[in-house]
XYZ file of C-alpha atoms in Angstrom:
646
model
C -10.269 160.156 51.964
C -13.926 160.038 53.032
C -14.549 162.063 56.188
C -17.221 161.600 58.827
C -18.978 164.387 60.658
C -17.244 164.856 63.999
C -14.288 162.648 63.043
C -11.013 163.279 61.234
C -10.459 161.231 58.099
C -10.959 157.661 59.307
C -9.150 154.678 57.867
C -10.542 151.203 57.331
C -8.922 150.198 60.612
C -10.813 153.007 62.342
C -14.160 151.840 60.989
C -13.475 148.367 62.311
C -12.574 149.762 65.738
C -15.489 152.132 66.413
C -17.367 151.607 69.671
C -20.835 150.085 69.604
C -22.376 153.415 70.535
C -20.705 155.131 67.595
C -21.597 152.472 65.056
C -25.280 153.308 64.730
C -24.575 157.032 64.444
C -22.084 156.337 61.655
C -24.633 154.204 59.832
C -27.230 156.963 60.154
C -24.835 159.585 58.817
C -23.796 157.528 55.796
C -26.868 155.450 55.035
C -30.620 155.311 54.830
C -32.911 153.419 57.173
C -34.460 150.530 55.343
C -37.906 151.269 56.821
C -38.013 154.669 55.090
C -37.672 153.278 51.557
C -40.643 153.529 49.214
C -41.394 150.883 46.561
C -42.139 151.588 42.915
C -45.594 151.445 41.412
C -45.000 147.897 40.126
C -47.633 145.525 41.415
C -46.339 142.522 43.319
C -47.007 139.161 41.774
C -50.015 137.381 43.204
C -48.416 134.170 44.440
C -51.720 132.556 45.444
C -49.894 130.801 48.268
C -52.052 128.362 50.181
C -51.258 128.881 53.864
C -52.646 125.505 54.890
C -50.579 122.450 55.688
C -51.718 118.834 55.896
C -49.407 116.750 58.075
C -49.612 112.942 58.333
C -49.655 111.872 61.993
C -50.370 108.598 63.759
C -54.086 109.265 64.295
C -54.618 110.546 60.767
C -54.053 113.740 58.799
C -53.756 117.040 60.673
C -54.926 120.121 58.777
C -53.326 123.363 60.011
C -54.265 126.872 58.924
C -53.890 130.502 59.989
C -57.185 132.229 60.790
C -58.027 135.885 60.168
C -56.542 136.930 63.513
C -53.225 135.244 62.763
C -53.765 132.350 65.184
C -52.909 128.797 64.219
C -55.854 126.413 64.147
C -56.175 122.802 63.083
C -58.397 119.750 62.916
C -58.162 116.044 62.155
C -59.276 115.132 58.635
C -59.969 111.737 57.113
C -58.994 112.787 53.594
C -56.126 115.237 52.918
C -57.651 116.235 49.574
C -61.298 116.877 50.507
C -60.348 117.828 54.105
C -63.386 116.012 55.471
C -63.375 115.244 59.177
C -65.688 115.351 62.161
C -63.346 115.953 65.088
C -63.422 119.221 66.973
C -61.096 122.042 65.883
C -57.761 122.394 67.638
C -56.237 125.698 68.720
C -52.570 126.608 69.043
C -52.730 130.022 70.759
C -49.751 132.290 71.213
C -48.378 132.416 74.730
C -49.533 135.078 77.186
C -46.532 134.637 79.484
C -45.414 137.986 80.864
C -41.733 137.255 80.206
C -42.531 136.654 76.521
C -44.637 139.765 75.933
C -43.862 141.078 72.463
C -42.066 137.906 71.340
C -43.173 136.491 67.985
C -44.102 132.868 67.253
C -41.320 131.256 65.244
C -42.132 127.548 64.915
C -44.619 124.837 65.909
C -44.051 121.180 66.707
C -46.608 118.534 67.693
C -46.257 114.936 68.804
C -47.892 112.088 66.922
C -51.210 112.278 68.783
C -51.130 115.990 69.675
C -51.064 115.065 73.354
C -48.384 117.767 73.533
C -47.430 120.640 71.289
C -44.522 123.045 71.342
C -44.026 126.646 70.249
C -40.735 128.422 69.622
C -40.750 132.193 70.130
C -38.236 134.771 69.006
C -37.420 138.002 70.778
C -37.756 140.843 68.265
C -34.506 142.323 66.980
C -32.324 139.606 68.496
C -31.339 135.983 68.025
C -32.756 134.961 71.401
C -35.473 132.315 71.533
C -37.820 130.647 74.008
C -39.660 127.316 74.074
C -43.115 126.685 75.484
C -44.694 123.218 75.734
C -48.430 122.648 76.197
C -50.273 119.526 77.350
C -53.688 118.588 75.981
C -56.206 121.437 75.999
C -54.549 123.327 78.838
C -54.316 127.058 77.970
C -51.146 127.574 79.994
C -47.814 125.966 79.084
C -46.528 123.017 81.088
C -42.908 123.994 80.483
C -41.188 127.279 79.586
C -37.510 127.545 78.587
C -36.136 131.022 77.852
C -32.789 131.679 76.236
C -32.595 128.759 73.780
C -31.846 128.451 70.082
C -34.684 127.636 67.632
C -33.668 123.945 67.620
C -36.389 122.402 69.828
C -38.541 119.305 69.274
C -40.880 116.987 71.130
C -39.857 113.413 71.936
C -42.243 110.586 72.777
C -41.772 107.606 75.075
C -42.584 106.420 78.573
C -42.074 110.013 79.713
C -42.658 112.708 77.066
C -39.708 115.063 76.720
C -38.391 118.051 74.821
C -34.928 118.188 73.257
C -33.390 121.613 72.627
C -30.165 123.517 72.041
C -29.139 126.447 74.224
C -26.101 128.719 74.621
C -23.604 127.255 77.050
C -24.097 128.970 80.425
C -20.350 129.304 81.053
C -18.672 129.709 77.643
C -19.868 132.384 75.210
C -18.921 130.633 71.963
C -20.252 127.188 72.919
C -23.669 125.521 72.933
C -25.173 122.335 74.303
C -28.026 119.984 73.393
C -30.225 118.881 76.296
C -33.252 116.668 76.857
C -35.799 117.401 79.601
C -39.092 115.825 80.720
C -42.007 118.055 79.818
C -43.233 117.933 83.400
C -39.855 117.883 85.095
C -41.322 118.344 88.577
C -42.964 114.892 88.432
C -39.726 113.078 87.623
C -36.615 112.209 89.578
C -34.236 113.650 86.996
C -33.924 117.038 85.348
C -32.357 118.063 82.034
C -29.586 115.815 80.728
C -26.891 117.166 78.430
C -26.525 115.084 75.270
C -23.525 116.920 73.821
C -21.593 120.192 73.994
C -19.793 121.959 71.163
C -19.134 125.229 69.358
C -21.975 127.715 68.902
C -23.572 127.029 65.554
C -22.136 123.512 65.611
C -24.644 121.735 67.878
C -27.876 120.723 66.127
C -30.898 118.541 66.957
C -33.589 117.185 64.633
C -36.420 114.720 65.288
C -36.494 111.237 63.826
C -39.750 109.853 62.446
C -39.871 107.528 65.457
C -40.127 110.353 67.923
C -38.363 108.756 70.863
C -35.168 109.047 68.789
C -33.468 112.333 67.951
C -30.709 113.242 65.502
C -27.806 115.067 67.158
C -25.111 116.921 65.202
C -21.861 117.931 66.874
C -18.898 119.914 65.578
C -18.073 122.643 63.074
C -19.275 121.914 59.570
C -16.105 120.298 58.199
C -16.019 117.722 61.005
C -19.663 117.605 62.117
C -20.887 114.080 62.669
C -24.497 113.111 63.159
C -25.591 110.422 65.603
C -28.874 109.358 67.212
C -30.026 109.189 70.813
C -32.898 107.236 72.365
C -34.519 109.806 74.653
C -36.711 107.146 76.275
C -33.707 105.821 78.159
C -32.559 107.276 81.502
C -29.047 107.528 79.990
C -29.629 108.608 76.383
C -26.046 108.508 75.125
C -25.275 108.997 71.431
C -25.247 106.031 69.034
C -22.906 106.172 66.036
C -24.388 105.471 62.618
C -22.324 103.068 60.476
C -20.036 105.308 58.440
C -19.229 108.976 59.014
C -22.524 110.813 58.486
C -22.468 114.493 57.487
C -26.049 114.966 56.216
C -29.040 114.489 58.569
C -31.396 114.214 55.580
C -29.778 110.900 54.616
C -30.844 108.887 57.661
C -33.973 108.393 59.740
C -35.558 105.977 62.213
C -38.774 104.254 61.122
C -40.743 101.146 62.035
C -40.484 97.604 60.688
C -43.006 95.214 62.232
C -43.567 97.838 64.964
C -39.876 97.794 65.951
C -37.554 100.759 65.347
C -35.018 100.502 62.521
C -32.311 102.893 61.393
C -32.465 103.726 57.662
C -29.318 105.178 56.084
C -28.703 106.281 52.473
C -25.200 106.491 50.995
C -24.262 108.320 47.776
C -21.204 107.367 45.743
C -20.383 108.655 42.256
C -23.984 109.186 41.087
C -25.169 105.894 42.560
C -26.896 105.325 45.867
C -27.843 102.527 48.196
C -29.986 102.335 51.328
C -29.300 100.094 54.320
C -31.495 99.336 57.327
C -30.317 98.343 60.822
C -32.092 96.921 63.848
C -31.967 99.019 67.030
C -32.140 97.294 70.394
C -30.740 97.556 73.914
C -29.350 101.005 73.064
C -27.245 99.572 70.252
C -27.357 99.490 66.449
C -27.255 95.862 65.279
C -26.733 94.039 61.987
C -27.985 95.646 58.799
C -29.208 94.664 55.350
C -29.348 96.326 51.928
C -32.809 97.718 51.173
C -32.433 99.189 47.678
C -30.015 100.881 45.305
C -30.184 102.996 42.180
C -28.724 105.771 40.049
C -28.550 109.437 41.036
C -28.182 110.873 44.533
C -30.515 110.540 47.504
C -31.361 113.983 48.909
C -33.863 113.176 51.680
C -35.600 110.322 53.511
C -38.958 110.208 55.298
C -39.541 106.976 57.227
C -42.962 105.491 57.819
C -44.189 102.110 59.008
C -42.494 99.319 57.015
C -41.641 101.797 54.215
C -39.466 104.804 53.502
C -40.127 107.642 51.044
C -36.943 108.545 49.164
C -36.170 111.751 47.268
C -33.625 111.132 44.479
C -31.855 113.720 42.308
C -30.946 112.816 38.711
C -28.561 115.080 36.793
C -28.088 115.448 33.045
C -25.732 117.759 31.147
C -28.454 120.434 30.880
C -30.847 119.932 33.774
C -31.583 118.247 37.055
C -34.787 116.419 37.971
C -36.011 114.843 41.211
C -37.934 111.582 41.649
C -39.839 110.174 44.613
C -39.743 106.418 45.351
C -41.485 104.457 48.105
C -39.333 101.526 49.229
C -40.279 98.638 51.505
C -37.909 97.884 54.395
C -38.307 94.094 54.634
C -35.445 92.741 52.568
C -34.087 94.023 49.253
C -36.556 95.459 46.771
C -35.951 96.465 43.160
C -37.227 99.908 42.228
C -40.402 100.076 40.148
C -40.137 101.057 36.488
C -41.084 104.658 37.210
C -41.144 107.104 40.153
C -44.252 107.997 42.133
C -43.688 111.656 41.263
C -41.066 113.650 39.393
C -40.271 117.352 39.002
C -37.764 119.632 37.323
C -37.660 121.579 40.605
C -37.329 120.277 44.167
C -39.364 118.156 46.579
C -39.454 118.731 50.328
C -40.423 115.900 52.678
C -40.077 117.800 55.963
C -43.839 117.843 56.677
C -43.557 114.113 57.424
C -42.875 114.536 61.128
C -43.426 111.018 62.477
C -43.520 107.399 61.350
C -47.069 106.619 60.278
C -49.054 104.134 58.227
C -51.449 106.883 57.109
C -49.330 108.182 54.245
C -46.902 110.909 53.233
C -46.857 114.550 52.157
C -44.431 115.892 49.543
C -44.193 119.613 48.781
C -43.068 120.472 45.269
C -41.186 123.726 44.664
C -40.747 124.336 40.961
C -39.241 127.201 38.978
C -40.646 130.273 40.649
C -44.207 129.058 41.151
C -45.994 128.704 44.492
C -45.332 125.469 46.424
C -47.789 122.631 45.809
C -48.511 119.687 48.101
C -48.874 116.095 46.949
C -50.517 113.505 49.221
C -49.704 109.800 49.050
C -51.278 106.911 50.911
C -49.164 104.279 52.674
C -48.729 102.274 49.445
C -47.511 105.267 47.439
C -50.773 105.917 45.584
C -51.109 109.642 44.793
C -54.338 110.931 46.307
C -54.499 114.186 44.326
C -53.357 113.157 40.816
C -55.180 116.053 39.158
C -53.142 118.707 40.940
C -52.401 121.790 38.837
C -49.648 121.540 36.246
C -46.528 123.700 36.371
C -45.820 125.996 33.444
C -44.400 129.339 32.428
C -40.830 129.280 33.743
C -37.740 127.825 32.132
C -35.022 126.001 34.045
C -31.585 124.879 32.903
C -28.340 123.598 34.384
C -25.164 124.309 32.410
C -21.705 122.945 33.092
C -18.534 125.031 32.892
C -14.884 124.322 33.592
C -12.632 126.513 35.730
C -9.111 127.328 34.518
C -7.622 124.533 36.662
C -9.912 121.948 35.058
C -12.529 121.707 37.851
C -16.066 121.244 36.506
C -18.950 123.170 38.090
C -22.636 123.632 37.349
C -24.749 126.749 37.114
C -28.541 126.748 37.636
C -30.718 129.302 35.818
C -34.373 130.322 35.781
C -36.124 132.646 33.322
C -39.381 133.329 31.500
C -39.906 133.056 27.763
C -38.235 131.026 25.043
C -35.712 128.201 25.233
C -32.817 130.702 25.386
C -32.572 133.951 27.364
C -30.697 137.142 26.556
C -31.110 140.083 28.912
C -30.371 141.262 32.469
C -29.277 138.537 34.885
C -29.164 138.452 38.681
C -26.315 136.189 39.807
C -26.804 134.874 43.373
C -23.568 133.735 45.070
C -22.613 132.032 48.328
C -19.964 129.281 48.032
C -19.154 128.502 51.682
C -20.010 126.292 54.680
C -20.886 123.383 52.395
C -24.066 125.124 51.229
C -25.461 125.744 47.754
C -28.294 128.160 47.034
C -31.586 126.587 45.922
C -33.313 128.956 43.503
C -36.662 127.173 43.651
C -36.939 127.668 47.413
C -36.323 131.435 47.198
C -39.657 133.187 47.877
C -38.521 136.245 45.898
C -37.550 134.350 42.734
C -40.858 135.043 41.045
C -40.573 138.807 41.593
C -37.286 138.904 39.660
C -38.752 136.771 36.864
C -41.859 138.957 36.656
C -39.643 142.013 36.169
C -37.839 140.480 33.198
C -34.677 139.127 34.841
C -33.101 135.720 34.630
C -31.737 134.422 37.945
C -28.672 132.208 38.219
C -26.542 130.563 40.905
C -23.362 128.511 40.576
C -22.492 125.394 42.570
C -18.828 126.205 43.228
C -16.095 124.829 45.459
C -16.769 125.771 49.074
C -20.385 124.620 48.851
C -21.978 121.241 48.338
C -20.871 117.849 49.587
C -17.884 117.434 51.953
C -15.416 116.860 49.101
C -16.430 119.989 47.168
C -16.716 121.970 50.383
C -13.173 121.162 51.474
C -11.863 122.011 47.993
C -12.893 125.644 48.573
C -12.437 126.168 52.324
C -9.562 127.551 54.443
C -6.323 127.831 52.417
C -8.235 126.519 49.359
C -10.581 129.537 49.416
C -9.188 130.892 46.155
C -10.862 127.998 44.324
C -14.290 129.294 45.323
C -13.455 132.693 43.860
C -11.971 131.203 40.667
C -15.134 129.150 40.086
C -17.377 132.168 40.687
C -15.428 134.398 38.285
C -15.608 131.644 35.659
C -19.384 131.358 36.201
C -19.770 135.112 35.614
C -17.704 134.785 32.426
C -19.942 131.909 31.324
C -23.063 134.018 31.816
C -21.490 136.722 29.644
C -20.117 134.366 26.991
C -23.257 133.539 25.016
C -22.342 129.850 25.119
C -25.012 128.772 27.594
C -28.768 128.782 28.035
C -28.654 132.326 29.457
C -26.664 135.267 28.090
C -26.319 138.290 30.367
C -26.464 141.670 28.650
C -26.214 143.191 32.142
C -25.090 141.330 35.257
C -25.853 142.144 38.893
C -24.218 139.914 41.512
C -25.931 139.522 44.904
C -24.509 137.842 47.993
C -25.541 137.655 51.643
C -23.325 136.749 54.594
C -20.483 134.577 53.232
C -21.697 135.459 49.743
C -20.700 139.044 50.485
C -17.056 137.967 50.271
C -17.595 136.725 46.713
C -19.441 139.910 45.693
C -16.677 142.134 47.094
C -14.075 139.912 45.424
C -15.825 140.028 42.040
C -16.038 143.808 42.251
C -12.275 143.990 42.775
C -11.110 141.001 40.687
C -13.377 141.307 37.660
C -15.171 144.676 37.605
C -15.472 144.472 33.808
C -17.790 141.461 34.161
C -20.110 143.035 36.712
C -22.494 145.958 36.215
C -23.747 146.199 39.815
C -23.327 144.465 43.169
C -25.478 143.955 46.254
C -23.930 142.905 49.579
C -26.297 141.925 52.420
C -24.802 141.530 55.910
C -21.649 140.629 54.061
C -18.604 138.847 55.453
C -16.709 141.010 52.999
C -13.241 140.580 54.461
C -12.651 137.373 56.451
C -9.066 138.316 57.358
C -10.094 141.516 59.110
C -13.036 139.754 60.756
C -10.969 136.860 62.117
C -8.156 139.101 63.365
C -10.094 142.054 64.763
C -13.758 141.259 65.380
C -15.585 138.803 67.625
C -18.526 136.590 66.671
C -20.710 134.087 68.484
C -19.918 131.667 65.652
C -16.159 132.275 65.856
C -15.168 128.585 65.988
C -17.247 127.783 62.909
C -15.734 130.777 61.088
C -12.180 129.642 61.885
C -12.988 126.178 60.587
C -14.470 127.580 57.384
C -12.087 130.420 56.526
C -8.910 129.336 58.299
C -6.936 130.390 61.364
C -4.750 133.306 60.241
C -3.109 133.615 63.662
C -1.856 130.045 63.936
C -1.687 128.818 60.333
C 0.626 130.640 57.930
C -1.074 129.118 54.868
C -4.473 130.397 55.947
C -3.051 133.848 56.655
C -1.278 134.017 53.303
C -4.396 133.108 51.330
C -6.757 135.433 53.208
C -4.216 138.260 53.004
C -3.826 137.738 49.255
C -7.596 137.586 48.678
C -8.588 140.377 51.104
C -11.006 142.600 49.147
C -10.349 145.576 51.444
C -6.622 145.293 50.855
C -6.886 144.733 47.101
C -9.361 147.510 46.321
C -7.362 150.154 44.463
C -9.772 151.574 41.886
C -13.432 152.386 41.382
C -16.035 149.636 41.209
C -19.478 149.283 39.600
C -22.441 150.679 41.587
C -22.792 148.822 44.867
C -25.584 148.520 47.413
C -24.493 147.599 50.942
C -27.227 146.427 53.332
C -26.401 145.949 57.018
C -28.430 144.934 60.068
C -27.634 146.862 63.230
C -28.191 143.875 65.535
C -26.267 141.262 63.539
C -24.277 139.094 65.974
C -22.846 136.757 63.314
C -21.346 139.246 60.845
C -20.302 142.531 62.419
C -21.937 145.575 60.728
C -18.510 147.273 60.876
C -17.418 145.109 57.935
C -20.137 146.485 55.689
C -19.439 150.025 56.861
C -15.685 149.666 56.229
C -16.319 148.314 52.715
C -18.752 151.120 51.907
C -16.352 153.860 53.005
C -13.430 152.250 51.176
C -15.449 152.029 47.934
C -16.562 155.637 48.274
C -12.953 156.646 48.880
C -12.182 155.188 45.439
C -14.865 157.446 43.918
C -17.437 154.713 43.343
C -21.208 154.960 43.550
C -22.046 153.150 46.789
C -25.392 153.136 48.590
C -25.920 152.107 52.211
C -29.214 150.808 53.542
C -29.353 149.830 57.182
C -31.967 148.194 59.348
C -31.300 149.341 62.935
C -33.376 146.501 64.387
C -32.476 143.814 61.855
C -30.498 140.658 62.636
C -28.318 138.481 60.427
C -31.130 136.350 59.048
C -34.028 138.702 59.714
C -33.635 142.123 58.163
C -36.162 144.242 56.304
C -39.006 141.981 57.407
C -41.667 144.173 55.812
C -39.509 145.354 52.914
C -41.339 145.366 49.583
C -39.336 143.258 47.074
C -39.792 145.995 44.477
C -37.426 148.251 46.440
C -34.401 146.056 45.845
C -35.364 145.364 42.215
C -35.844 149.102 41.647
C -32.313 149.762 42.895
C -30.892 147.104 40.570
C -32.935 148.493 37.641
C -31.512 151.969 38.247
C -27.943 150.723 38.704
C -28.053 148.703 35.479
C -29.628 151.590 33.560
C -26.587 153.660 34.504
C -24.395 151.173 32.676
């Protein structure tokens, strides 16, 4: 039994029960601070990332950049390619409010004419945020809201407003979405609550017509998205036809200067888009706009048109196409897409409905993001943009023992097939899949000779696949992940792993811990980052601000015997009875979503079994913000060393 200085031999239960004051001392005794780690002599890849953004707004194109002092600056430009423009530069200074001293800028939002702009700030080493709203060229904010979540956006209308999400003032595990006039003192009404719900379950996003806002309510399995017209004195929620789970599949744009709801529906690798009139705080009759093959992933509405991002899958790969579709009546798709990529497009820079044009950011196979600019008719304004090359991508299909078919995405450098060390990224929960091409550290792994893979297993993905791996069906997620690891080892796919390191953060930590106990012969090393390594212990013994969402995802072991039985059977802490491959456990001392005690308990249990286990801890890190300045070489060096030992 592993002993701790000043303590008798502690059990797993003891590690989970230590007081907050003891926790950090235990981490210091048994780990290494992440800010003391030194990187290897490997040079980091020069990503050549362009830190400018060109955003289409109602007046034209807004160019935004970071100057040498770190301040955001911008200007109007006539041409998004040549960046020509005569208007005076704009400045978006950081706040000098005394209450926000030391807080870091987290996000920026502007309205269509930049009459107002909004900054979100984050308190260092916590998940506490603040919102400041500025009017015109005034150096001081018009409105300051402290103690929010990062969900905050500007809304236009007769009275400009801000919509935001904040912790519920009376219930610790709840949140609420509110809308408030920017200059509340000049209006007869103050903040209005749009909806209340579980913490982590209330979300707000802007529509392209900025007087409307998307509002999500409920834990992930039952979350429904609706819209609200913030220009009304009673902005109640309007239901979208059908039960809508994905906010990327609907938007509000303009048709003949009147707002219309645009909604995409996917069904068995086919899609269709419908449009609906909005009037008198109601959604009226609709009409079919277009249909096609594949799956719609994202919409960006403009004036009289909508830009549509469509995914097309084949047995070995997945590509994405962009189409521009008119809203007046049904229109057949043109013979070819405006743009296509083997990676991913992102349309989120299109922040408001505009006739100026659209921006699409392409993220492709470990290369820096690249922006494409389109005019209002879909003509590409920078057709000679640099070509992508140098990285291979493939999507293989494999079948789990119960007959369920999954896919596995892979990236590597070199020839059409890869044989060598593989990093296997896992998650498989909350309806989410990992997107390799959006990972900023992908290129570092590829530069060091690794292939990187991730599997789209049950527990992630669309509502049907998510439910097939959640709660008492959780074992399916593990079965799929084990089968994916076997596939990577088999030599039957595009990538063959001679050595395999599995990495998982948060919910992915459960899959890493499970693989280390269920299939240690497949795995050569494991990395767990802020890992939810044992849901049963967490749900029974520990508290979390996202407790309601966790119960919905993993099950309720207190009140549902099926959930308890499955989590008890799968519990990695309970099942661990022998040594495991080398494991790195990374924990953040200020994580309020996954308790650091879970990582500590796993580490001590693994060491008790005689395994090589390393603990890195970031005393000031949070769940999604740990090792902010950590050199990527440090983690790759650890994996190199662990695999060399095998």
